[in-house]
GROMACS .gro file of C-alpha atoms in nm:
model
  138
    1MET     CA    1  15.576  15.622  15.081
    2GLU     CA    2  15.375  15.828  14.835
    3PHE     CA    3  15.009  15.920  14.847
    4SER     CA    4  14.806  16.094  14.577
    5VAL     CA    5  14.478  16.283  14.580
    6ASP     CA    6  14.178  16.098  14.438
    7ARG     CA    7  13.991  16.258  14.144
    8ARG     CA    8  13.654  16.195  14.312
    9GLY     CA    9  13.768  16.376  14.624
   10ALA     CA   10  13.892  16.671  14.422
   11ALA     CA   11  13.561  16.686  14.235
   12ILE     CA   12  13.368  16.689  14.564
   13VAL     CA   13  13.570  16.980  14.700
   14SER     CA   14  13.526  17.165  14.368
   15SER     CA   15  13.151  17.107  14.385
   16TRP     CA   16  13.141  17.293  14.719
   17PHE     CA   17  13.278  17.602  14.546
   18ALA     CA   18  13.039  17.552  14.254
   19ALA     CA   19  12.744  17.532  14.493
   20ALA     CA   20  12.855  17.855  14.658
   21GLY     CA   21  12.865  18.024  14.316
   22ILE     CA   22  12.516  17.899  14.235
   23LEU     CA   23  12.383  18.035  14.566
   24ILE     CA   24  12.542  18.373  14.497
   25CYS     CA   25  12.391  18.392  14.144
   26LEU     CA   26  12.037  18.295  14.245
   27PRO     CA   27  11.923  18.639  14.374
   28PHE     CA   28  12.047  18.809  14.058
   29LEU     CA   29  11.849  18.584  13.825
   30SER     CA   30  11.527  18.771  13.910
   31LEU     CA   31  11.681  19.103  13.794
   32PHE     CA   32  11.874  18.989  13.487
   33VAL     CA   33  11.899  18.653  13.319
   34ILE     CA   34  12.193  18.652  13.080
   35PRO     CA   35  12.475  18.815  13.290
   36PRO     CA   36  12.429  18.591  13.596
   37LEU     CA   37  12.409  18.279  13.377
   38ALA     CA   38  12.725  18.383  13.191
   39ALA     CA   39  12.904  18.451  13.519
   40LEU     CA   40  12.782  18.117  13.653
   41ALA     CA   41  12.908  17.935  13.343
   42ILE     CA   42  13.252  18.094  13.385
   43TRP     CA   43  13.251  18.009  13.757
   44LEU     CA   44  13.158  17.645  13.689
   45PHE     CA   45  13.437  17.622  13.430
   46LEU     CA   46  13.684  17.759  13.686
   47CYS     CA   47  13.564  17.515  13.953
   48PHE     CA   48  13.561  17.198  13.744
   49GLY     CA   49  13.807  17.287  13.467
   50VAL     CA   50  14.080  17.454  13.672
   51LEU     CA   51  14.035  17.386  14.045
   52ALA     CA   52  13.949  17.015  14.027
   53PRO     CA   53  14.252  16.918  13.814
   54ARG     CA   54  14.477  17.132  14.034
   55LEU     CA   55  14.353  16.958  14.346
   56ALA     CA   56  14.374  16.615  14.180
   57SER     CA   57  14.741  16.671  14.093
   58GLY     CA   58  14.846  16.673  14.460
   59THR     CA   59  15.089  16.415  14.596
   60ILE     CA   60  15.232  16.365  14.943
   61ARG     CA   61  15.566  16.188  14.976
   62VAL     CA   62  15.713  16.082  15.311
   63GLY     CA   63  16.091  16.055  15.315
   64GLY     CA   64  16.334  15.966  15.590
   65ASN     CA   65  16.348  16.311  15.750
   66HIS     CA   66  16.096  16.522  15.558
   67LEU     CA   67  15.750  16.536  15.408
   68THR     CA   68  15.714  16.665  15.050
   69ILE     CA   69  15.383  16.799  14.924
   70ARG     CA   70  15.352  16.873  14.554
   71ARG     CA   71  15.049  17.034  14.388
   72GLY     CA   72  14.980  17.203  14.056
   73LEU     CA   73  14.983  17.137  13.683
   74PHE     CA   74  15.129  17.438  13.501
   75PHE     CA   75  15.286  17.609  13.803
   76PRO     CA   76  15.374  17.329  14.045
   77LEU     CA   77  15.417  17.414  14.411
   78THR     CA   78  15.649  17.193  14.615
   79ARG     CA   79  15.659  17.224  14.992
   80ARG     CA   80  15.912  17.033  15.203
   81ILE     CA   81  15.843  17.009  15.574
   82PRO     CA   82  16.097  16.845  15.807
   83LEU     CA   83  15.925  16.576  16.014
   84ARG     CA   84  16.055  16.721  16.341
   85PHE     CA   85  15.853  17.041  16.279
   86LEU     CA   86  15.516  16.868  16.237
   87SER     CA   87  15.285  16.946  16.528
   88GLY     CA   88  14.964  16.767  16.433
   89CYS     CA   89  14.717  16.653  16.171
   90HIS     CA   90  14.340  16.633  16.125
   91ILE     CA   91  14.119  16.422  15.902
   92LEU     CA   92  13.787  16.584  15.808
   93GLN     CA   93  13.500  16.418  15.618
   94SER     CA   94  13.165  16.538  15.491
   95PRO     CA   95  12.879  16.288  15.438
   96LEU     CA   96  12.943  16.287  15.063
   97GLN     CA   97  13.311  16.221  15.122
   98ARG     CA   98  13.223  15.932  15.354
   99MET     CA   99  13.026  15.776  15.067
  100THR     CA  100  13.323  15.804  14.829
  101GLY     CA  101  13.593  15.714  15.083
  102THR     CA  102  13.778  16.044  15.057
  103CYS     CA  103  13.864  16.313  15.313
  104ILE     CA  104  14.041  16.640  15.375
  105PHE     CA  105  14.380  16.595  15.540
  106ILE     CA  106  14.518  16.895  15.731
  107LEU     CA  107  14.882  16.908  15.845
  108TYR     CA  108  15.003  17.155  16.107
  109SER     CA  109  15.365  17.251  16.144
  110SER     CA  110  15.548  17.534  16.313
  111GLY     CA  111  15.566  17.736  15.991
  112CYS     CA  112  15.251  17.654  15.797
  113THR     CA  113  14.919  17.476  15.774
  114THR     CA  114  14.882  17.254  15.469
  115VAL     CA  115  14.557  17.113  15.332
  116ALA     CA  116  14.536  16.807  15.107
  117ALA     CA  117  14.176  16.808  14.985
  118GLY     CA  118  14.043  16.484  14.837
  119LEU     CA  119  14.290  16.234  14.981
  120ARG     CA  120  14.166  15.876  15.021
  121LYS     CA  121  14.055  15.802  15.378
  122ALA     CA  122  14.270  15.488  15.407
  123ASP     CA  123  14.575  15.679  15.283
  124ALA     CA  124  14.508  15.964  15.527
  125GLU     CA  125  14.478  15.724  15.821
  126LEU     CA  126  14.800  15.545  15.720
  127LEU     CA  127  14.981  15.877  15.678
  128SER     CA  128  14.847  16.003  16.010
  129ALA     CA  129  14.960  15.685  16.187
  130LYS     CA  130  15.305  15.710  16.025
  131LEU     CA  131  15.347  16.076  16.116
  132THR     CA  132  15.215  16.050  16.470
  133HIS     CA  133  15.381  15.714  16.540
  134GLY     CA  134  15.133  15.595  16.799
  135GLY     CA  135  15.047  15.933  16.948
  136LYS     CA  136  15.399  16.073  16.940
  137LEU     CA  137  15.499  16.286  16.646
  138LEU     CA  138  15.814  16.172  16.469
   0.00000   0.00000   0.00000
């Protein structure tokens, strides 16, 4: 089984970082105008031009004995987690994510915590049910 991150979900998560950048730049606009606007333009480019495509490139593949998570465009990161080491998972949703049907899926294992931001809610529930197998982790 393979699941991929939705572009809308990745854009929502990127917009959180963009909103934080806007809030940080607001106090400096009263002192100077051009430097905060230039910094904000660079920050918005990084959020929507770099972070959103990186998040949208994520895939989760469930094999027979392991879970493979792949993310990244130019420098891909592949993480393989044996299913026996998974200790839990969470599905988080903001109100905007509820409207678009996306969520943040968090996997806990003995060695790491992995976040898949922007996964479809139906895919996350199916993946959670497969990994927990009726309340018992595989």
